[in-house]
Coordinates of C-alpha atoms (C1' of nucleotides) in Angstrom, one line a residue:
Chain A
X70 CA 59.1 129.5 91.0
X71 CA 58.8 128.1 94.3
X72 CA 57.6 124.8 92.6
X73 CA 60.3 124.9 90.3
X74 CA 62.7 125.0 93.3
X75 CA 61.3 121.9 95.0
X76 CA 61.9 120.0 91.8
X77 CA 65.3 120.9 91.9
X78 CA 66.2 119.9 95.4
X79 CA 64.0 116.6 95.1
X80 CA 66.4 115.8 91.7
X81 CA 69.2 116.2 93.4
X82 CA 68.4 114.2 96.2
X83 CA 67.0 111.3 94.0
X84 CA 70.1 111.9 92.3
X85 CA 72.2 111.5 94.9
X86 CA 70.3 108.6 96.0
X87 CA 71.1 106.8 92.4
X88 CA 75.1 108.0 93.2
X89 CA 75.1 106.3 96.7
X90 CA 73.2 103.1 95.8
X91 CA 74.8 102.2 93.1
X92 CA 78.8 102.2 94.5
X93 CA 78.2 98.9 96.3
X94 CA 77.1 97.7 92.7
X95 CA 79.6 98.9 90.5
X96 CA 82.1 98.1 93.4
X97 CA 81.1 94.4 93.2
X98 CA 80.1 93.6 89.4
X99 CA 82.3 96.3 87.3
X100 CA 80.3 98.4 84.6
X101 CA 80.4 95.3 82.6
X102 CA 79.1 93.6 85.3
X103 CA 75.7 95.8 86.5
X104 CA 73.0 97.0 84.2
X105 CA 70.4 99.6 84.1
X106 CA 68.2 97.3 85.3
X107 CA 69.7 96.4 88.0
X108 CA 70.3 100.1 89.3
X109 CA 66.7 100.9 88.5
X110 CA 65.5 98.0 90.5
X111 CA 67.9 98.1 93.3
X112 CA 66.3 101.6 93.7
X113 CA 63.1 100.8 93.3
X114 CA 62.5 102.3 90.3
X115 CA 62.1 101.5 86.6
X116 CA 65.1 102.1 84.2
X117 CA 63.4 104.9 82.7
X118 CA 64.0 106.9 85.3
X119 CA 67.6 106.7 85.5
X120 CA 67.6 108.6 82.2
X121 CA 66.0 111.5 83.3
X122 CA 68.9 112.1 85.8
X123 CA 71.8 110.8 83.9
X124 CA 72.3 111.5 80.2
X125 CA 73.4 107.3 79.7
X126 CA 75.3 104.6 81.4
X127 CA 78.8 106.0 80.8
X128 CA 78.3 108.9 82.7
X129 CA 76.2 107.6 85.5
X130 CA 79.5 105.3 86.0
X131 CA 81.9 108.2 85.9
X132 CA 79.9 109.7 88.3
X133 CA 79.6 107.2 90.7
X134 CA 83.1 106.4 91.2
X135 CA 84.1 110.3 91.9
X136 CA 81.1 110.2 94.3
X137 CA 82.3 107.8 95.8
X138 CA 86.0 108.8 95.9
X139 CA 85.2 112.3 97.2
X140 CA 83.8 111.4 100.3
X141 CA 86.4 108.5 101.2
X142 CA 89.5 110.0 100.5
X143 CA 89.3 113.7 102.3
X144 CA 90.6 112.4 105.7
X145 CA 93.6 110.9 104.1
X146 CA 94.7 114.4 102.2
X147 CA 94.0 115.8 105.4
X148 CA 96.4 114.3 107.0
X149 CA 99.2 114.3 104.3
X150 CA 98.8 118.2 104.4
X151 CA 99.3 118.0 108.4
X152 CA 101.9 119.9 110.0
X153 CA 103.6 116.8 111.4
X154 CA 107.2 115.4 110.9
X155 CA 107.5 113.5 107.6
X156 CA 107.9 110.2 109.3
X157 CA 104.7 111.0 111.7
X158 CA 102.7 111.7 108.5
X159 CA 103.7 108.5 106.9
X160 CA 102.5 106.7 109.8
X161 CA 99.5 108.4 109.9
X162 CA 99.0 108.1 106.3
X163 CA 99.6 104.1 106.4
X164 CA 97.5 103.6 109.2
X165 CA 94.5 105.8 107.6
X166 CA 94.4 104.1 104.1
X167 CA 94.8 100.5 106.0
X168 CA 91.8 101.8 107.6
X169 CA 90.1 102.9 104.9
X170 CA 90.6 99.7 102.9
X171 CA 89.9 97.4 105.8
X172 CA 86.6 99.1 106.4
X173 CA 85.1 100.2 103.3
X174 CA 86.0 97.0 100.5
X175 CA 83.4 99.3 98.0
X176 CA 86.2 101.4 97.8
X177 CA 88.8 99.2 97.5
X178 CA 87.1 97.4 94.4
X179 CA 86.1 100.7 92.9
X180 CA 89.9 101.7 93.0
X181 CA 90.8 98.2 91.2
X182 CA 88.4 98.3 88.9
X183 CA 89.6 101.9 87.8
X184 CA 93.3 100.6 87.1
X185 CA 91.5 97.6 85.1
X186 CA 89.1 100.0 83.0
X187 CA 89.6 98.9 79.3
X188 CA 88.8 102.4 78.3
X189 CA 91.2 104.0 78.0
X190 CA 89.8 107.5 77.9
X191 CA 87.5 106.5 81.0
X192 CA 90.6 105.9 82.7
X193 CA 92.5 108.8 82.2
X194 CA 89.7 110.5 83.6
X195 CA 89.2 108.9 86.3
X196 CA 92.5 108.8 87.4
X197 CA 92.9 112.4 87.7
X198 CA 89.8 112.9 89.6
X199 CA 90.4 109.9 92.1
X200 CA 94.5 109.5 92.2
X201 CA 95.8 112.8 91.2
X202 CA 95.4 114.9 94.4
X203 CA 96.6 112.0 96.6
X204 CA 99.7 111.0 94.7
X205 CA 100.9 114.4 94.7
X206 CA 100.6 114.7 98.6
X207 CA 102.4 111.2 99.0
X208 CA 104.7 112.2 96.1
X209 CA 105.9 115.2 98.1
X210 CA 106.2 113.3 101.3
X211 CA 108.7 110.6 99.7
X212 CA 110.5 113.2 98.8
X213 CA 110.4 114.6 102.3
X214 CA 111.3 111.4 103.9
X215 CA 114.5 110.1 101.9
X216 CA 115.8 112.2 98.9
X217 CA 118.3 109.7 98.1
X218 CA 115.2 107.3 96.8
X219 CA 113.4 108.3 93.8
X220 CA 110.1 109.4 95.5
X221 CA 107.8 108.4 92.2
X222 CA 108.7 105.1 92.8
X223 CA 108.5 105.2 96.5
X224 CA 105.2 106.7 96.8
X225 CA 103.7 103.9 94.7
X226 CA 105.5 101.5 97.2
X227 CA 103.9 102.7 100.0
X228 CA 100.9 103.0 98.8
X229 CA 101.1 99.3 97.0
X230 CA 102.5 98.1 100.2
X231 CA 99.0 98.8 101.8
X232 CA 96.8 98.3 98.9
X233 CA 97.9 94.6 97.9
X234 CA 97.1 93.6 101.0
X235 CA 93.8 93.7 100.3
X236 CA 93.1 93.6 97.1
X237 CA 94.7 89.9 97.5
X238 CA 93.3 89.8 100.2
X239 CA 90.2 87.6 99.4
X240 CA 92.6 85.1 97.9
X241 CA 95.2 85.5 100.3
X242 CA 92.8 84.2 103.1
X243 CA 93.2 80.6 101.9
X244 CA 97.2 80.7 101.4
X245 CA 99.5 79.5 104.0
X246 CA 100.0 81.6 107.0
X247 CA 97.3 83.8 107.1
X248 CA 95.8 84.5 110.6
X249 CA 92.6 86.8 110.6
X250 CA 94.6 89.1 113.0
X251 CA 96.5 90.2 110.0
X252 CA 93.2 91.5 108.5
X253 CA 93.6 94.2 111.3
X254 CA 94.3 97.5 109.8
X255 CA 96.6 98.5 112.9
X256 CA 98.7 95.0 112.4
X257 CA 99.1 95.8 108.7
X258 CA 100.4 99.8 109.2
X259 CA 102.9 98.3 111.9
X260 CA 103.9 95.6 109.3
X261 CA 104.6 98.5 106.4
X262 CA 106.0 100.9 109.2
X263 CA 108.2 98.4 110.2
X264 CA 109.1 97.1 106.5
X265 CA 109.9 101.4 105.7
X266 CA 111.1 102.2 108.7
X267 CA 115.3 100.8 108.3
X268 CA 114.9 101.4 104.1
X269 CA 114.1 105.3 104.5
X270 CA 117.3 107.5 106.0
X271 CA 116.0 108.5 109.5
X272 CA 120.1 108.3 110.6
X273 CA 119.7 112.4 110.8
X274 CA 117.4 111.4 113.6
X275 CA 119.7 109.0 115.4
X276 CA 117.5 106.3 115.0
X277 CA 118.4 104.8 111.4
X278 CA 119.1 101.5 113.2
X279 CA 117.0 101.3 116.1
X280 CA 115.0 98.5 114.5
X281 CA 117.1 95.7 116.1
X282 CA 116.2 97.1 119.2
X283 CA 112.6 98.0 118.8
X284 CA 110.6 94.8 118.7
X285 CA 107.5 96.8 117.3
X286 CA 107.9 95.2 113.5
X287 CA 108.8 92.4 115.1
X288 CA 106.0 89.1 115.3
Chain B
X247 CA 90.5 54.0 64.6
X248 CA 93.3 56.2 62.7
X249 CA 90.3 58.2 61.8
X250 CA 89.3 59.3 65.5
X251 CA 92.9 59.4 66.2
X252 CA 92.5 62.4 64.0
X253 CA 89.8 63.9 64.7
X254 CA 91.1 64.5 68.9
X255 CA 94.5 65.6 67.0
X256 CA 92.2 68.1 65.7
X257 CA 90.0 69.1 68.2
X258 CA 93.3 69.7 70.5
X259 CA 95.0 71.5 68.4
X260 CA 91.6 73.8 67.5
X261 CA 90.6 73.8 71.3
X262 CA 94.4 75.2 72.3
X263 CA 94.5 77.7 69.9
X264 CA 91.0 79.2 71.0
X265 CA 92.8 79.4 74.3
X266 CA 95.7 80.8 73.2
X267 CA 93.6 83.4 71.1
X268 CA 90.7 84.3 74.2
X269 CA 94.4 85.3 76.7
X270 CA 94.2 88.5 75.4
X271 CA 90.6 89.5 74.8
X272 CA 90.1 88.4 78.1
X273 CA 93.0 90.3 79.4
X274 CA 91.5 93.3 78.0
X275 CA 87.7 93.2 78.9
X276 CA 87.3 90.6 81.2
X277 CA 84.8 87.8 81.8
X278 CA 81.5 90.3 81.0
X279 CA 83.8 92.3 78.6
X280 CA 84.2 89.4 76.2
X281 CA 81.4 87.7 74.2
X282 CA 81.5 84.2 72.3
X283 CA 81.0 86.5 69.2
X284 CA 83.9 88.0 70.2
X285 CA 85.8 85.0 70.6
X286 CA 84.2 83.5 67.9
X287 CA 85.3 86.5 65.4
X288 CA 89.4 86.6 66.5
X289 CA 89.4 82.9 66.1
X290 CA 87.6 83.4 62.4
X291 CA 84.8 80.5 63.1
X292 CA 81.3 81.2 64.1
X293 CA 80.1 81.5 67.6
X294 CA 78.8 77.4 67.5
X295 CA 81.4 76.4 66.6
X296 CA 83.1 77.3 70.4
X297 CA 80.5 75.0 71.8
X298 CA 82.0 72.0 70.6
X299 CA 85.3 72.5 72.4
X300 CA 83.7 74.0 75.6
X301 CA 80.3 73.4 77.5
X302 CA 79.8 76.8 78.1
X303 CA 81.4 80.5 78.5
X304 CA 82.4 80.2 82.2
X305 CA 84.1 76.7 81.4
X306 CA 86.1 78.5 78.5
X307 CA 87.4 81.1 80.5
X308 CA 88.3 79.0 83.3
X309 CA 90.4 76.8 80.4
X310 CA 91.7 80.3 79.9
X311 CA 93.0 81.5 82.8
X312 CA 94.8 78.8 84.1
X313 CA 96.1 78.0 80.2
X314 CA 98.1 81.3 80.5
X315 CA 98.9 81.0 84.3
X316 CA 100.6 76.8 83.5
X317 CA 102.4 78.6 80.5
X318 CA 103.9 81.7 82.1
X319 CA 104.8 80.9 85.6
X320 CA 107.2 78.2 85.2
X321 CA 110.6 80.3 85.0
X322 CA 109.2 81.7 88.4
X323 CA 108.4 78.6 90.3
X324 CA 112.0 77.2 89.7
X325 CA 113.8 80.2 90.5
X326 CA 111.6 79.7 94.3
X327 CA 112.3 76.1 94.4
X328 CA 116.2 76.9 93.7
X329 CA 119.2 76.1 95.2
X330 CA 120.9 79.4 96.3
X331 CA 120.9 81.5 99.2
X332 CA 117.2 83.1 100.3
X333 CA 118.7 86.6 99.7
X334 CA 119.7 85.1 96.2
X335 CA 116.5 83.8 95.7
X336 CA 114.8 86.9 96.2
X337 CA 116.8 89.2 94.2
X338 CA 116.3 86.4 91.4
X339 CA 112.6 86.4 92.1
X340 CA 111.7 89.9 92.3
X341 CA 113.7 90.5 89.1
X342 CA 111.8 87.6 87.6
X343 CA 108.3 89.1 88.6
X344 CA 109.4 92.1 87.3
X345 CA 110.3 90.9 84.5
X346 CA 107.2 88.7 83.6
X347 CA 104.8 91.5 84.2
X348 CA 106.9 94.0 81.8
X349 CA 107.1 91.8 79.5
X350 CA 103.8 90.5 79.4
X351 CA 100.9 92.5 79.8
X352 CA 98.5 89.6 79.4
X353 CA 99.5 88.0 82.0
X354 CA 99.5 90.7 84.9
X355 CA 95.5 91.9 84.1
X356 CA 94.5 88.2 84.2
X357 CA 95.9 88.3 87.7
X358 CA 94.0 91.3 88.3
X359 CA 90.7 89.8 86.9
X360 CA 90.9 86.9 89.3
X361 CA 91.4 89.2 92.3
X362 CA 88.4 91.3 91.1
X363 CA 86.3 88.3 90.3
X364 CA 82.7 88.8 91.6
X365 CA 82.0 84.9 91.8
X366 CA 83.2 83.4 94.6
X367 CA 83.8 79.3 93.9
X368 CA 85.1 80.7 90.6
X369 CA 87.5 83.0 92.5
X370 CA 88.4 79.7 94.6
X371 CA 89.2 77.8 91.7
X372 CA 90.9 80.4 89.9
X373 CA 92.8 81.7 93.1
X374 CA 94.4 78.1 93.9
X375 CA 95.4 77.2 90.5
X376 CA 96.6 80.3 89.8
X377 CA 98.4 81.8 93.1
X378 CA 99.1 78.6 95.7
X379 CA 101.8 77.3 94.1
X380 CA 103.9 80.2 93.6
X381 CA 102.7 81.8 97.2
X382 CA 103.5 78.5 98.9
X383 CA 106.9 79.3 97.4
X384 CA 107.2 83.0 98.4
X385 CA 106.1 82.0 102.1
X386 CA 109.0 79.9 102.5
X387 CA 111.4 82.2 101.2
X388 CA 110.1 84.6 103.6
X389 CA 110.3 82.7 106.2
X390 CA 113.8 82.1 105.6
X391 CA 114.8 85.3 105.0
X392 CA 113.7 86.6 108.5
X393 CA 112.0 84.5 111.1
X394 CA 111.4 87.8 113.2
X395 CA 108.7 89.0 110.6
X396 CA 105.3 87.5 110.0
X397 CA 106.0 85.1 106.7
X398 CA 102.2 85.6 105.6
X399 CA 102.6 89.1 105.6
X400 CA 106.1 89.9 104.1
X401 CA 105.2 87.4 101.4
X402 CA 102.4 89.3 100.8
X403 CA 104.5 92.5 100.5
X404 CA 107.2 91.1 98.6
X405 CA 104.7 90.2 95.5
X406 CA 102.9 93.5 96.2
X407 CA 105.8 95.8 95.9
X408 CA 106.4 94.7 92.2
X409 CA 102.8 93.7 91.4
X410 CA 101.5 97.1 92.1
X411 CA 104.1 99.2 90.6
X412 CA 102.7 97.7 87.0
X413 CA 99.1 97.2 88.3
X414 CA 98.9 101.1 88.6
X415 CA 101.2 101.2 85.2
X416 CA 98.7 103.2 83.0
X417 CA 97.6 105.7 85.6
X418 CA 101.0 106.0 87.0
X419 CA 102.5 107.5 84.4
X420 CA 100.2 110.4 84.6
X421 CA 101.0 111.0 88.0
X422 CA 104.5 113.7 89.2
X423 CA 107.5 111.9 88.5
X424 CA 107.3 109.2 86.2
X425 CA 109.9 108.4 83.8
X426 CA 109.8 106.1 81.5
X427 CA 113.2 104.1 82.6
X428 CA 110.5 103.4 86.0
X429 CA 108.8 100.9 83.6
X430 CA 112.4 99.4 83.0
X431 CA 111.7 95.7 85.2
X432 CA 115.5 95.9 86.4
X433 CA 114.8 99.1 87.9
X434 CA 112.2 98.4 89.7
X435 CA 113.6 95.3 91.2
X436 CA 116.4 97.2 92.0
X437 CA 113.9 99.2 93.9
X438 CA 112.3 97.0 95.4
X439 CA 115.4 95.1 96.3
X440 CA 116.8 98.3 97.9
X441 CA 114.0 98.9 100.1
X442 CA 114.0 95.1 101.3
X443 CA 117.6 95.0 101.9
X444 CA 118.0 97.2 105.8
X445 CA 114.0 95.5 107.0
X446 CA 114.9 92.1 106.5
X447 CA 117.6 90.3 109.3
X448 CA 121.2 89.6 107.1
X449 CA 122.9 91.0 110.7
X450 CA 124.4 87.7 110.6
X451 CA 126.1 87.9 107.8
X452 CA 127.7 91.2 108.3
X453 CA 125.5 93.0 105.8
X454 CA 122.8 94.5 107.5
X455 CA 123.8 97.9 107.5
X456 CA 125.4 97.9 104.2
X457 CA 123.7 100.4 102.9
X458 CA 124.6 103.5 103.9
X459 CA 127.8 102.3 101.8
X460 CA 125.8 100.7 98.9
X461 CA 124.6 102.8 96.6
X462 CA 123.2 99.9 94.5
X463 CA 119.9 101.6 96.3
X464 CA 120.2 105.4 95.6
X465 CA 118.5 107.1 92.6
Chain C
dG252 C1' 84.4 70.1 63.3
dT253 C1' 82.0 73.8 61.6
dC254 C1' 78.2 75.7 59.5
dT255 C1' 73.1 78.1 59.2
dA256 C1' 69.2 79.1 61.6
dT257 C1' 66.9 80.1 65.6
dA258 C1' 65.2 80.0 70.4
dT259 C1' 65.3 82.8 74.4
dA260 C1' 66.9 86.2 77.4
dA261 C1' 69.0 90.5 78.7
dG262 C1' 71.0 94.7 77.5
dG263 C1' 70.8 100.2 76.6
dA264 C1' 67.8 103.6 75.4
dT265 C1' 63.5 106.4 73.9
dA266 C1' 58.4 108.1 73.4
dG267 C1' 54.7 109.6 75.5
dA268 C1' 51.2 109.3 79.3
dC269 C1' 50.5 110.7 84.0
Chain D
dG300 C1' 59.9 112.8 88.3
dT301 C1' 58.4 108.5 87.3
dC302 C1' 55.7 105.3 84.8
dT303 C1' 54.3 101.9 80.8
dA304 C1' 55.3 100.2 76.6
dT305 C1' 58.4 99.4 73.2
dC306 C1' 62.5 99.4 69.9
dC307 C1' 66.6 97.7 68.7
dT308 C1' 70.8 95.4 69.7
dT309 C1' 73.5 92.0 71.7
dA310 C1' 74.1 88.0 74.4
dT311 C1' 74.3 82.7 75.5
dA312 C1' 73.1 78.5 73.9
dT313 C1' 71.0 74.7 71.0
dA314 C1' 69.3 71.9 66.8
dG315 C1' 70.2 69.9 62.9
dA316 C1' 72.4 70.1 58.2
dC317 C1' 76.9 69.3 55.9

DNA sequence: GTCTATATAAGGATAGAC
DNA sequence: GTCTATCCTTATATAGAC
């Protein structure tokens, strides 16, 4: 019994061992892109083993990725469910998934290669497990900050405004203009806020056209 | 003589229509996605055959990509290269992107391959066959639109507002929200448009705060 | 130009020993 | 839990006939 019990805890921690080794892998190559093999050997293991832990490669995948997503993404719903104004949220939010994207590029590829999954099942599941929660938060916060926009489409906005950034942003490096400041997460949140800041309806707030003032979006 | 004239005839016309075939498989699955059996099947010849018209996989799909990038980015790069006002430009632009990627699935997770792409000198290639034309383009508009903002940067989030919104097409529609006239291209540039048209400098011509009046902007 | 046939490697997955 | 050994499939690529 107490053997039995050390068995489990060593599985689990082998098997969360698998899970965290192999996100830099499938963030780089794809599923397509990373074998068996090269899990098994990147943990120093034989591909044998990877079955006893994971029923087959599908799943291993599936599990990765919400692995991976789980732990990245808690301090961004923490702040979207913050008692802040709406307009304080949204510049926390921007500045937290610049962050996030600047620092960790495994999550950044993970979350492309989700939207690219060819099947299509895999993707549905995904989705909900890694965008669901968030979109709802930023859904609810468009809302929040201009009702007169249709807050689907501005929630994806803001969050493509951030997220283009760098997912172009290997290519982008060798395009006309770029500086490696703007790889700063803090100079890309003041970019967005500054973009948002005269499009959303803040005039309730007096301050609807304080940008010509406020040199803070300004180069 | 004739005879060889021919035979290149021939070997053209077979080597354009693998091309023209491959756009979508590799669309779909991508570079590891896609076998030469695959290619080999939609094109009804046998995998050898393929080797005749290209060295290897890695040349084919390189043929590939930028085959579908010549072909469908055209309209775009003379709408930039226009004669009209920058504003006019834009709203001609963003409509146009819109547009392209509605219409043509294809075409948008291509992009998205090449921005994924886990080898670098083939990214390279890819990247400034396929993107430095049309961003050298965009920059300039930007930078004639408002000389206060960074040109790198709002470029960047000009081509991000609409890219993304279809990028995150499949999972989007899952997400609170979504209706299906948000997939319509002229609403989205409309949009996008919208939330452009208070952040970027048209004080001098009268029109920057135009849109508490406009409802060209308003759900 | 396209075929058949084949070399050669790499992939997912399992059986059974330890 | 992990190993060795192996099965079977699929992959890229080439040689040589037609």
């Amino acid at each position: 019994m107490g053997n039995s019990m050390i068995q489990i805890i060593t599985k689990r921690k082998t098997r969360e061992e698998i899970l965290e080794l192999s996100v830099p892998l499938f963030a780089r190559c794809g599923y397509d892109g990373v074998s068996m093999r090269d899990i098994a050997a990147a943990m120093g293991l034989t591909p044998a083993a990877l079955y006893y832990h994971f029923t087959d490669k599908e799943n291993l995948y599936l599990d990765v990725v919400m692995h991976a997503c789980r732990e990245r993404s808690a301090e961004l719903k923490g702040i979207l469910d913050g008692l802040g104004s709406p307009w304080t949220r949204l510049e926390e939010y921007v500045a937290g998934l610049a962050r996030l994207n600047a620092t960790d590029k495994d999550f950044l590829r993970l979350m492309q290669w989700v939207m690219l999954d060819s099947n299509e099942t895999r993707q549905y599941k995904l989705a909900e497990h890694v965008f669901r929660d968030q979109f709802v938060a930023v859904h609810s916060l468009a809302a929040e900050l201009d009702p007169r926009h249709d807050a689907h489409m501005l929630a994806v906005s803001i969050i493509g405004l951030v997220f283009f950034h760098f997912e172009a942003g290997t290519t982008r490096q060798f395009m006309p203009g770029h500086r490696t400041q703007q790889d700063n997460p803090a100079v890309l949140a003041q970019h967005v806020i500054g973009l948002l800041r005269n499009s959303l309806g803040k005039s309730d707030e007096g301050t609807r056209y304080r940008t010509v003032a406020d040199k803070s979006c300004l180069k």
